[in-house]
Amino acid sequence: MRYKHFQKILILPDAGPQNPFQYEMIKFLRSHGFEVFIGSKRKLGSIYKAVNQFNPEIIYFDWVHSYLIGKTFLWSFIKSLFFVFEISYLCFFRKIPFIHTLHNTQNHGGFWLAWEQIFYGFFLRRCSKIRVYSETVKQEVVKKFRILSSDIYIIQDIPYHHYYLNNISEKESRAYFNITEKDFVYLFFGKIKKYKGLENLILAFKAVEKSGDYLLIAGECSDRKYLSQLVKLAYGSQKIILYDGFIAEDEVQYFFNVANVVVLPFTRIDHSGSIDLAMSFAKPIITLKTGTTSDLLAYQEYLLFENPQELESCMALAHKINVEEIGIENFKIVDSPSYRDLLVLFKKV
């Protein structure tokens, strides 16, 4: 029997069990009869090892910046050379096609961007298909990396409400945090990293805080120095609650159901799983205005800021809007069945 799709798929790199995005996609693919394998992580040579271990028909790459960027320029140089060798091995020796989901056009830390663009472009131009999340990013990729538009597909993620429980009421969530039903709660949820602009969020909250307002910051932080800076900024406010650590799967709903609005004060972003997650919990979102977020959050564009100075006014405006109505519209958008087009990526040409 001749299949129309590649049946044996290798997923790289392993995002780990704490990232439901990749595991939901794997579950979806397996439910459609695909044989899916996940390559293990190694400092160098993880692609070569996984390919020879599993002998896939096609490789799906998620984030490849980890193959290119290290803590020093020398380590980045070594990693990038290994990456080029491994991609060349796939193209010229094994002749295995590979596809890629482009989450961001550059690494979040902004390290060695000119260098990264050369090697990332080398990789992208050898992909059979590339998946992005918006027309804005698609056009940027075409221009920046000289990719054919016909090789790029706009496909959304599987909605997070297919993964996370949501059977706890707002009343129960507020009791869980000892917050009254009359209080107004801003929530940041996600890994705590510098590019996410949390210092701007804390300062903005202090500037607009009213009686009964709370700011919840929940997520894991591996940069202890940065976390210490945030703790110092929050010092003196009893209404800023910081949860440093991984939030268990069954606890996520408590954080979103206690919130009136989600605030993601990014300084740069192409795509964010945190935005998708907030939409899956039917929440309004205050975040950075980009071409992508303007397309995705068109119904509530007045909650998008262009620079950190506008964050205060967006947070103050959140008190005056119908948060339930906006949340419902955001849920309708994220509940789109377009994720089923993921199967197109694995179709034989």
mmCIF file of C-alpha atoms in Angstrom:
data_model
loop_
_atom_site.group_PDB
_atom_site.id
_atom_site.type_symbol
_atom_site.label_atom_id
_atom_site.label_comp_id
_atom_site.label_asym_id
_atom_site.label_seq_id
_atom_site.Cartn_x
_atom_site.Cartn_y
_atom_site.Cartn_z
ATOM 1 C CA MET A 1 0.000 0.000 0.000
ATOM 2 C CA ARG A 2 1.373 3.431 -0.946
ATOM 3 C CA TYR A 3 0.761 6.111 1.674
ATOM 4 C CA LYS A 4 0.060 9.722 0.734
ATOM 5 C CA HIS A 5 1.852 10.875 3.902
ATOM 6 C CA PHE A 6 5.213 10.088 5.448
ATOM 7 C CA GLN A 7 4.397 7.597 8.199
ATOM 8 C CA LYS A 8 7.552 7.496 10.318
ATOM 9 C CA ILE A 9 8.238 10.869 11.959
ATOM 10 C CA LEU A 10 11.132 12.002 14.144
ATOM 11 C CA ILE A 11 10.477 15.011 16.402
ATOM 12 C CA LEU A 12 13.428 17.271 17.323
ATOM 13 C CA PRO A 13 14.364 18.720 19.727
ATOM 14 C CA ASP A 14 12.521 17.217 22.695
ATOM 15 C CA ALA A 15 10.651 20.096 24.367
ATOM 16 C CA GLY A 16 10.232 18.065 27.557
ATOM 17 C CA PRO A 17 7.137 17.014 29.473
ATOM 18 C CA GLN A 18 6.591 20.548 30.794
ATOM 19 C CA ASN A 19 5.693 21.824 27.319
ATOM 20 C CA PRO A 20 2.253 20.518 26.287
ATOM 21 C CA PHE A 21 2.424 22.099 22.814
ATOM 22 C CA GLN A 22 4.700 19.433 21.370
ATOM 23 C CA TYR A 23 3.118 16.518 23.201
ATOM 24 C CA GLU A 24 -0.386 17.465 22.078
ATOM 25 C CA MET A 25 0.842 17.530 18.484
ATOM 26 C CA ILE A 26 2.455 14.100 18.902
ATOM 27 C CA LYS A 27 -0.754 12.737 20.403
ATOM 28 C CA PHE A 28 -2.708 14.169 17.454
ATOM 29 C CA LEU A 29 -0.342 12.610 14.904
ATOM 30 C CA ARG A 30 -0.413 9.217 16.593
ATOM 31 C CA SER A 31 -4.208 9.312 16.653
ATOM 32 C CA HIS A 32 -4.042 9.528 12.845
ATOM 33 C CA GLY A 33 -1.855 6.459 12.549
ATOM 34 C CA PHE A 34 1.588 8.050 12.321
ATOM 35 C CA GLU A 35 4.591 6.420 13.972
ATOM 36 C CA VAL A 36 6.237 9.191 15.989
ATOM 37 C CA PHE A 37 9.591 9.206 17.784
ATOM 38 C CA ILE A 38 11.269 11.885 19.911
ATOM 39 C CA GLY A 39 15.032 12.352 19.796
ATOM 40 C CA SER A 40 16.920 12.682 23.060
ATOM 41 C CA LYS A 41 18.937 15.784 23.949
ATOM 42 C CA ARG A 42 22.735 15.873 23.667
ATOM 43 C CA LYS A 43 25.201 18.755 23.784
ATOM 44 C CA LEU A 44 26.344 17.912 20.253
ATOM 45 C CA GLY A 45 25.315 15.379 17.630
ATOM 46 C CA SER A 46 21.737 14.825 18.795
ATOM 47 C CA ILE A 47 20.345 15.001 15.233
ATOM 48 C CA TYR A 48 22.834 12.448 13.859
ATOM 49 C CA LYS A 49 22.237 10.063 16.775
ATOM 50 C CA ALA A 50 18.433 10.260 16.558
ATOM 51 C CA VAL A 51 18.349 9.773 12.781
ATOM 52 C CA ASN A 52 20.465 6.631 12.972
ATOM 53 C CA GLN A 53 18.524 5.346 15.952
ATOM 54 C CA PHE A 54 15.018 5.723 14.468
ATOM 55 C CA ASN A 55 15.573 5.850 10.663
ATOM 56 C CA PRO A 56 12.649 8.246 10.041
ATOM 57 C CA GLU A 57 10.986 9.035 6.736
ATOM 58 C CA ILE A 58 10.722 12.705 7.691
ATOM 59 C CA ILE A 59 11.972 14.951 10.509
ATOM 60 C CA TYR A 60 9.910 17.622 12.222
ATOM 61 C CA PHE A 61 11.954 20.375 13.874
ATOM 62 C CA ASP A 62 10.532 22.709 16.497
ATOM 63 C CA TRP A 63 12.916 25.242 18.067
ATOM 64 C CA VAL A 64 16.325 25.065 16.375
ATOM 65 C CA HIS A 65 17.883 28.103 18.065
ATOM 66 C CA SER A 66 19.144 25.742 20.776
ATOM 67 C CA TYR A 67 21.283 24.043 18.107
ATOM 68 C CA LEU A 68 22.871 27.380 17.195
ATOM 69 C CA ILE A 69 23.155 29.545 20.302
ATOM 70 C CA GLY A 70 25.285 28.787 23.355
ATOM 71 C CA LYS A 71 26.364 30.742 26.406
ATOM 72 C CA THR A 72 29.518 32.043 24.678
ATOM 73 C CA PHE A 73 30.347 32.961 21.106
ATOM 74 C CA LEU A 74 32.907 30.140 20.890
ATOM 75 C CA TRP A 75 30.345 27.568 22.018
ATOM 76 C CA SER A 76 27.807 29.046 19.575
ATOM 77 C CA PHE A 77 30.394 28.724 16.785
ATOM 78 C CA ILE A 78 31.018 25.062 17.610
ATOM 79 C CA LYS A 79 27.300 24.258 17.911
ATOM 80 C CA SER A 80 26.503 26.015 14.630
ATOM 81 C CA LEU A 81 29.198 24.089 12.744
ATOM 82 C CA PHE A 82 27.880 20.786 14.088
ATOM 83 C CA PHE A 83 24.367 21.846 13.081
ATOM 84 C CA VAL A 84 25.495 22.593 9.507
ATOM 85 C CA PHE A 85 27.250 19.220 9.293
ATOM 86 C CA GLU A 86 24.167 17.407 10.559
ATOM 87 C CA ILE A 87 21.778 19.216 8.201
ATOM 88 C CA SER A 88 24.145 18.509 5.305
ATOM 89 C CA TYR A 89 24.189 14.847 6.366
ATOM 90 C CA LEU A 90 20.382 14.773 6.163
ATOM 91 C CA CYS A 91 20.298 16.475 2.759
ATOM 92 C CA PHE A 92 23.148 14.819 0.896
ATOM 93 C CA PHE A 93 23.761 11.452 2.533
ATOM 94 C CA ARG A 94 20.476 10.317 4.065
ATOM 95 C CA LYS A 95 18.227 12.394 1.779
ATOM 96 C CA ILE A 96 15.615 12.680 4.513
ATOM 97 C CA PRO A 97 13.198 15.631 4.112
ATOM 98 C CA PHE A 98 12.572 17.854 7.107
ATOM 99 C CA ILE A 99 9.957 20.416 8.053
ATOM 100 C CA HIS A 100 9.982 23.145 10.678
ATOM 101 C CA THR A 101 7.656 25.185 12.852
ATOM 102 C CA LEU A 102 9.091 28.694 13.059
ATOM 103 C CA HIS A 103 8.122 30.032 16.474
ATOM 104 C CA ASN A 104 10.331 33.129 16.359
ATOM 105 C CA THR A 105 12.603 34.587 13.687
ATOM 106 C CA GLN A 106 15.412 35.104 16.225
ATOM 107 C CA ASN A 107 16.442 33.869 19.663
ATOM 108 C CA HIS A 108 14.717 35.588 22.575
ATOM 109 C CA GLY A 109 17.944 36.742 24.181
ATOM 110 C CA GLY A 110 19.050 38.650 21.082
ATOM 111 C CA PHE A 111 22.471 36.951 21.098
ATOM 112 C CA TRP A 112 24.684 37.109 17.979
ATOM 113 C CA LEU A 113 21.773 37.841 15.662
ATOM 114 C CA ALA A 114 23.787 38.400 12.466
ATOM 115 C CA TRP A 115 25.560 35.081 13.003
ATOM 116 C CA GLU A 116 22.318 33.328 13.820
ATOM 117 C CA GLN A 117 20.580 34.667 10.716
ATOM 118 C CA ILE A 118 23.234 33.133 8.437
ATOM 119 C CA PHE A 119 22.943 29.640 9.906
ATOM 120 C CA TYR A 120 19.205 29.786 10.489
ATOM 121 C CA GLY A 121 18.740 30.876 6.882
ATOM 122 C CA PHE A 122 20.911 27.950 5.738
ATOM 123 C CA PHE A 123 18.556 25.611 7.598
ATOM 124 C CA LEU A 124 15.286 27.252 6.478
ATOM 125 C CA ARG A 125 16.217 27.185 2.788
ATOM 126 C CA ARG A 126 16.651 23.414 3.014
ATOM 127 C CA CYS A 127 13.319 22.727 4.712
ATOM 128 C CA SER A 128 10.668 21.004 2.614
ATOM 129 C CA LYS A 129 7.942 22.980 4.365
ATOM 130 C CA ILE A 130 7.867 25.697 7.010
ATOM 131 C CA ARG A 131 4.991 26.380 9.353
ATOM 132 C CA VAL A 132 4.311 29.837 10.836
ATOM 133 C CA TYR A 133 1.438 31.349 12.798
ATOM 134 C CA SER A 134 0.540 34.486 10.858
ATOM 135 C CA GLU A 135 0.674 36.166 7.455
ATOM 136 C CA THR A 136 2.880 38.879 8.981
ATOM 137 C CA VAL A 137 5.577 36.391 9.989
ATOM 138 C CA LYS A 138 5.234 34.568 6.670
ATOM 139 C CA GLN A 139 6.042 37.734 4.735
ATOM 140 C CA GLU A 140 8.932 38.531 7.090
ATOM 141 C CA VAL A 141 10.431 35.070 6.554
ATOM 142 C CA VAL A 142 10.094 35.371 2.762
ATOM 143 C CA LYS A 143 11.930 38.697 2.778
ATOM 144 C CA LYS A 144 14.492 38.082 5.532
ATOM 145 C CA PHE A 145 15.557 34.548 4.621
ATOM 146 C CA ARG A 146 14.683 34.433 0.876
ATOM 147 C CA ILE A 147 12.193 31.581 1.220
ATOM 148 C CA LEU A 148 9.569 30.739 -1.396
ATOM 149 C CA SER A 149 6.120 31.777 -0.222
ATOM 150 C CA SER A 150 4.693 28.472 -1.500
ATOM 151 C CA ASP A 151 6.847 26.562 1.023
ATOM 152 C CA ILE A 152 5.328 28.357 4.017
ATOM 153 C CA TYR A 153 2.067 27.287 5.674
ATOM 154 C CA ILE A 154 0.017 29.192 8.263
ATOM 155 C CA ILE A 155 -1.299 26.653 10.775
ATOM 156 C CA GLN A 156 -2.310 27.259 14.378
ATOM 157 C CA ASP A 157 -1.563 25.073 17.400
ATOM 158 C CA ILE A 158 -3.923 22.564 18.918
ATOM 159 C CA PRO A 159 -5.872 24.679 21.464
ATOM 160 C CA TYR A 160 -4.682 24.300 25.033
ATOM 161 C CA HIS A 161 -8.199 23.626 26.313
ATOM 162 C CA HIS A 162 -7.783 20.202 24.714
ATOM 163 C CA TYR A 163 -5.029 19.617 27.277
ATOM 164 C CA TYR A 164 -5.619 21.590 30.491
ATOM 165 C CA LEU A 165 -8.508 20.969 32.848
ATOM 166 C CA ASN A 166 -10.985 23.801 33.304
ATOM 167 C CA ASN A 167 -13.614 22.612 35.772
ATOM 168 C CA ILE A 168 -12.870 24.934 38.707
ATOM 169 C CA SER A 169 -15.057 28.023 39.023
ATOM 170 C CA GLU A 170 -13.891 31.593 39.518
ATOM 171 C CA LYS A 171 -15.340 31.503 43.030
ATOM 172 C CA GLU A 172 -13.354 28.383 43.914
ATOM 173 C CA SER A 173 -10.184 29.841 42.386
ATOM 174 C CA ARG A 174 -10.520 33.038 44.383
ATOM 175 C CA ALA A 175 -11.037 31.087 47.579
ATOM 176 C CA TYR A 176 -7.884 29.123 46.714
ATOM 177 C CA PHE A 177 -5.856 32.366 46.644
ATOM 178 C CA ASN A 178 -7.831 34.069 49.427
ATOM 179 C CA ILE A 179 -8.969 36.795 47.024
ATOM 180 C CA THR A 180 -12.512 38.191 47.168
ATOM 181 C CA GLU A 181 -14.956 38.173 44.236
ATOM 182 C CA LYS A 182 -14.884 41.979 44.105
ATOM 183 C CA ASP A 183 -11.098 42.176 43.660
ATOM 184 C CA PHE A 184 -9.502 42.733 40.243
ATOM 185 C CA VAL A 185 -6.656 40.384 39.305
ATOM 186 C CA TYR A 186 -3.953 40.841 36.679
ATOM 187 C CA LEU A 187 -2.084 37.654 35.797
ATOM 188 C CA PHE A 188 1.262 36.974 34.186
ATOM 189 C CA PHE A 189 1.726 33.268 33.449
ATOM 190 C CA GLY A 190 4.749 31.627 31.840
ATOM 191 C CA LYS A 191 8.468 31.148 32.234
ATOM 192 C CA ILE A 192 10.082 34.208 33.773
ATOM 193 C CA LYS A 193 12.686 35.578 31.352
ATOM 194 C CA LYS A 194 14.185 39.003 30.696
ATOM 195 C CA TYR A 195 12.652 39.507 27.253
ATOM 196 C CA LYS A 196 9.179 39.203 28.782
ATOM 197 C CA GLY A 197 9.444 42.645 30.386
ATOM 198 C CA LEU A 198 8.294 41.781 33.914
ATOM 199 C CA GLU A 199 10.086 44.737 35.444
ATOM 200 C CA ASN A 200 7.872 46.976 33.279
ATOM 201 C CA LEU A 201 4.801 45.083 34.477
ATOM 202 C CA ILE A 202 5.652 45.514 38.167
ATOM 203 C CA LEU A 203 6.322 49.242 37.769
ATOM 204 C CA ALA A 204 3.139 49.739 35.740
ATOM 205 C CA PHE A 205 1.050 47.872 38.313
ATOM 206 C CA LYS A 206 2.428 50.008 41.130
ATOM 207 C CA ALA A 207 1.514 53.117 39.127
ATOM 208 C CA VAL A 208 -2.117 52.128 38.409
ATOM 209 C CA GLU A 209 -2.904 49.953 41.438
ATOM 210 C CA LYS A 210 -6.274 50.577 43.047
ATOM 211 C CA SER A 211 -7.795 49.195 46.202
ATOM 212 C CA GLY A 212 -8.653 45.552 45.565
ATOM 213 C CA ASP A 213 -6.169 45.118 42.703
ATOM 214 C CA TYR A 214 -3.770 42.178 42.656
ATOM 215 C CA LEU A 215 -0.909 41.157 40.371
ATOM 216 C CA LEU A 216 -0.093 37.454 40.176
ATOM 217 C CA ILE A 217 3.199 36.482 38.533
ATOM 218 C CA ALA A 218 3.414 32.723 38.086
ATOM 219 C CA GLY A 219 6.173 30.755 36.422
ATOM 220 C CA GLU A 220 9.578 29.186 36.663
ATOM 221 C CA CYS A 221 12.713 31.342 36.612
ATOM 222 C CA SER A 222 16.161 29.868 35.967
ATOM 223 C CA ASP A 223 17.892 33.256 36.182
ATOM 224 C CA ARG A 224 18.130 33.822 39.931
ATOM 225 C CA LYS A 225 19.757 37.237 39.507
ATOM 226 C CA TYR A 226 16.845 38.466 37.390
ATOM 227 C CA LEU A 227 14.353 36.993 39.845
ATOM 228 C CA SER A 228 16.075 38.846 42.689
ATOM 229 C CA GLN A 229 15.696 42.104 40.742
ATOM 230 C CA LEU A 230 11.966 41.478 40.337
ATOM 231 C CA VAL A 231 11.545 40.689 44.027
ATOM 232 C CA LYS A 232 13.256 43.990 44.911
ATOM 233 C CA LEU A 233 10.995 45.895 42.503
ATOM 234 C CA ALA A 234 7.907 44.306 44.037
ATOM 235 C CA TYR A 235 9.065 45.029 47.582
ATOM 236 C CA GLY A 236 6.633 47.166 49.544
ATOM 237 C CA SER A 237 3.511 46.032 47.720
ATOM 238 C CA GLN A 238 1.278 43.491 49.451
ATOM 239 C CA LYS A 239 -0.734 43.085 46.248
ATOM 240 C CA ILE A 240 2.038 41.588 44.098
ATOM 241 C CA ILE A 241 2.135 37.818 44.526
ATOM 242 C CA LEU A 242 5.068 35.967 42.962
ATOM 243 C CA TYR A 243 4.960 32.201 42.408
ATOM 244 C CA ASP A 244 8.422 31.045 41.341
ATOM 245 C CA GLY A 245 8.312 27.458 40.134
ATOM 246 C CA PHE A 246 6.727 25.096 37.661
ATOM 247 C CA ILE A 247 2.930 25.185 37.876
ATOM 248 C CA ALA A 248 1.487 21.669 37.922
ATOM 249 C CA GLU A 249 -0.907 20.735 35.134
ATOM 250 C CA ASP A 250 -3.945 20.487 37.418
ATOM 251 C CA GLU A 251 -3.168 23.853 39.082
ATOM 252 C CA VAL A 252 -3.023 25.943 35.895
ATOM 253 C CA GLN A 253 -6.790 26.463 35.851
ATOM 254 C CA TYR A 254 -6.718 28.067 39.316
ATOM 255 C CA PHE A 255 -4.395 30.828 38.093
ATOM 256 C CA PHE A 256 -6.398 31.629 34.957
ATOM 257 C CA ASN A 257 -9.814 31.377 36.569
ATOM 258 C CA VAL A 258 -8.834 33.787 39.335
ATOM 259 C CA ALA A 259 -7.721 36.389 36.765
ATOM 260 C CA ASN A 260 -9.763 39.183 35.207
ATOM 261 C CA VAL A 261 -7.123 39.889 32.589
ATOM 262 C CA VAL A 262 -3.811 38.371 31.506
ATOM 263 C CA VAL A 263 -0.810 40.689 31.035
ATOM 264 C CA LEU A 264 2.130 39.548 28.892
ATOM 265 C CA PRO A 265 4.451 42.572 28.718
ATOM 266 C CA PHE A 266 6.870 41.196 26.107
ATOM 267 C CA THR A 267 9.585 43.402 24.671
ATOM 268 C CA ARG A 268 9.727 41.272 21.511
ATOM 269 C CA ILE A 269 7.585 38.383 20.274
ATOM 270 C CA ASP A 270 6.551 36.577 17.092
ATOM 271 C CA HIS A 271 4.459 33.815 18.621
ATOM 272 C CA SER A 272 3.674 32.980 22.238
ATOM 273 C CA GLY A 273 2.116 29.877 23.720
ATOM 274 C CA SER A 274 1.123 32.014 26.709
ATOM 275 C CA ILE A 275 -1.184 34.054 24.460
ATOM 276 C CA ASP A 276 -2.785 30.881 23.116
ATOM 277 C CA LEU A 277 -3.167 29.555 26.650
ATOM 278 C CA ALA A 278 -4.870 32.744 27.887
ATOM 279 C CA MET A 279 -7.258 32.622 24.926
ATOM 280 C CA SER A 280 -8.076 28.989 25.717
ATOM 281 C CA PHE A 281 -9.162 30.145 29.177
ATOM 282 C CA ALA A 282 -11.251 32.930 27.592
ATOM 283 C CA LYS A 283 -9.259 35.865 28.969
ATOM 284 C CA PRO A 284 -8.590 39.369 27.619
ATOM 285 C CA ILE A 285 -4.876 39.887 27.011
ATOM 286 C CA ILE A 286 -2.686 42.953 27.416
ATOM 287 C CA THR A 287 0.469 42.434 25.357
ATOM 288 C CA LEU A 288 2.891 43.904 22.837
ATOM 289 C CA LYS A 289 1.406 45.120 19.562
ATOM 290 C CA THR A 290 2.948 43.365 16.562
ATOM 291 C CA GLY A 291 1.599 42.359 13.179
ATOM 292 C CA THR A 292 0.907 38.902 14.573
ATOM 293 C CA THR A 293 -0.844 39.980 17.772
ATOM 294 C CA SER A 294 -2.872 42.595 15.885
ATOM 295 C CA ASP A 295 -4.160 39.868 13.561
ATOM 296 C CA LEU A 296 -4.845 37.395 16.346
ATOM 297 C CA LEU A 297 -6.298 39.815 18.892
ATOM 298 C CA ALA A 298 -8.107 42.186 16.542
ATOM 299 C CA TYR A 299 -11.248 42.189 18.691
ATOM 300 C CA GLN A 300 -9.341 43.739 21.602
ATOM 301 C CA GLU A 301 -6.624 45.699 19.809
ATOM 302 C CA TYR A 302 -6.962 48.604 22.254
ATOM 303 C CA LEU A 303 -5.307 46.360 24.887
ATOM 304 C CA LEU A 304 -2.109 46.097 22.820
ATOM 305 C CA PHE A 305 0.769 48.458 23.592
ATOM 306 C CA GLU A 306 3.533 49.622 21.246
ATOM 307 C CA ASN A 307 6.040 50.562 23.944
ATOM 308 C CA PRO A 308 6.396 49.968 27.729
ATOM 309 C CA GLN A 309 5.117 53.476 28.508
ATOM 310 C CA GLU A 310 1.678 52.496 27.173
ATOM 311 C CA LEU A 311 1.416 49.492 29.498
ATOM 312 C CA GLU A 312 -0.006 51.623 32.333
ATOM 313 C CA SER A 313 -2.867 52.981 30.227
ATOM 314 C CA CYS A 314 -3.731 49.491 28.945
ATOM 315 C CA MET A 315 -3.840 48.135 32.500
ATOM 316 C CA ALA A 316 -5.990 51.046 33.661
ATOM 317 C CA LEU A 317 -8.342 50.490 30.704
ATOM 318 C CA ALA A 318 -8.832 46.853 31.725
ATOM 319 C CA HIS A 319 -11.040 48.038 34.597
ATOM 320 C CA LYS A 320 -13.464 49.674 32.155
ATOM 321 C CA ILE A 321 -13.980 46.936 29.558
ATOM 322 C CA ASN A 322 -16.312 43.957 29.440
ATOM 323 C CA VAL A 323 -13.725 41.290 30.211
ATOM 324 C CA GLU A 324 -16.188 38.402 29.808
ATOM 325 C CA GLU A 325 -17.264 39.482 26.316
ATOM 326 C CA ILE A 326 -13.677 39.921 25.114
ATOM 327 C CA GLY A 327 -12.669 36.600 26.665
ATOM 328 C CA ILE A 328 -15.444 34.767 24.826
ATOM 329 C CA GLU A 329 -14.351 36.271 21.497
ATOM 330 C CA ASN A 330 -10.721 35.278 22.157
ATOM 331 C CA PHE A 331 -11.831 31.728 22.919
ATOM 332 C CA LYS A 332 -13.771 31.549 19.644
ATOM 333 C CA ILE A 333 -10.641 32.531 17.734
ATOM 334 C CA VAL A 334 -8.332 30.008 19.402
ATOM 335 C CA ASP A 335 -10.939 27.242 19.102
ATOM 336 C CA SER A 336 -10.445 27.209 15.334
ATOM 337 C CA PRO A 337 -10.080 23.721 13.783
ATOM 338 C CA SER A 338 -7.227 24.912 11.532
ATOM 339 C CA TYR A 339 -4.749 22.855 13.564
ATOM 340 C CA ARG A 340 -5.989 19.821 11.618
ATOM 341 C CA ASP A 341 -4.015 21.191 8.674
ATOM 342 C CA LEU A 342 -0.905 19.931 10.508
ATOM 343 C CA LEU A 343 -1.357 16.763 8.473
ATOM 344 C CA VAL A 344 -0.567 18.722 5.298
ATOM 345 C CA LEU A 345 3.010 19.197 6.519
ATOM 346 C CA PHE A 346 3.624 15.453 6.374
ATOM 347 C CA LYS A 347 2.083 14.918 2.957
ATOM 348 C CA LYS A 348 4.378 13.562 0.257
ATOM 349 C CA VAL A 349 4.978 15.942 -2.637
#
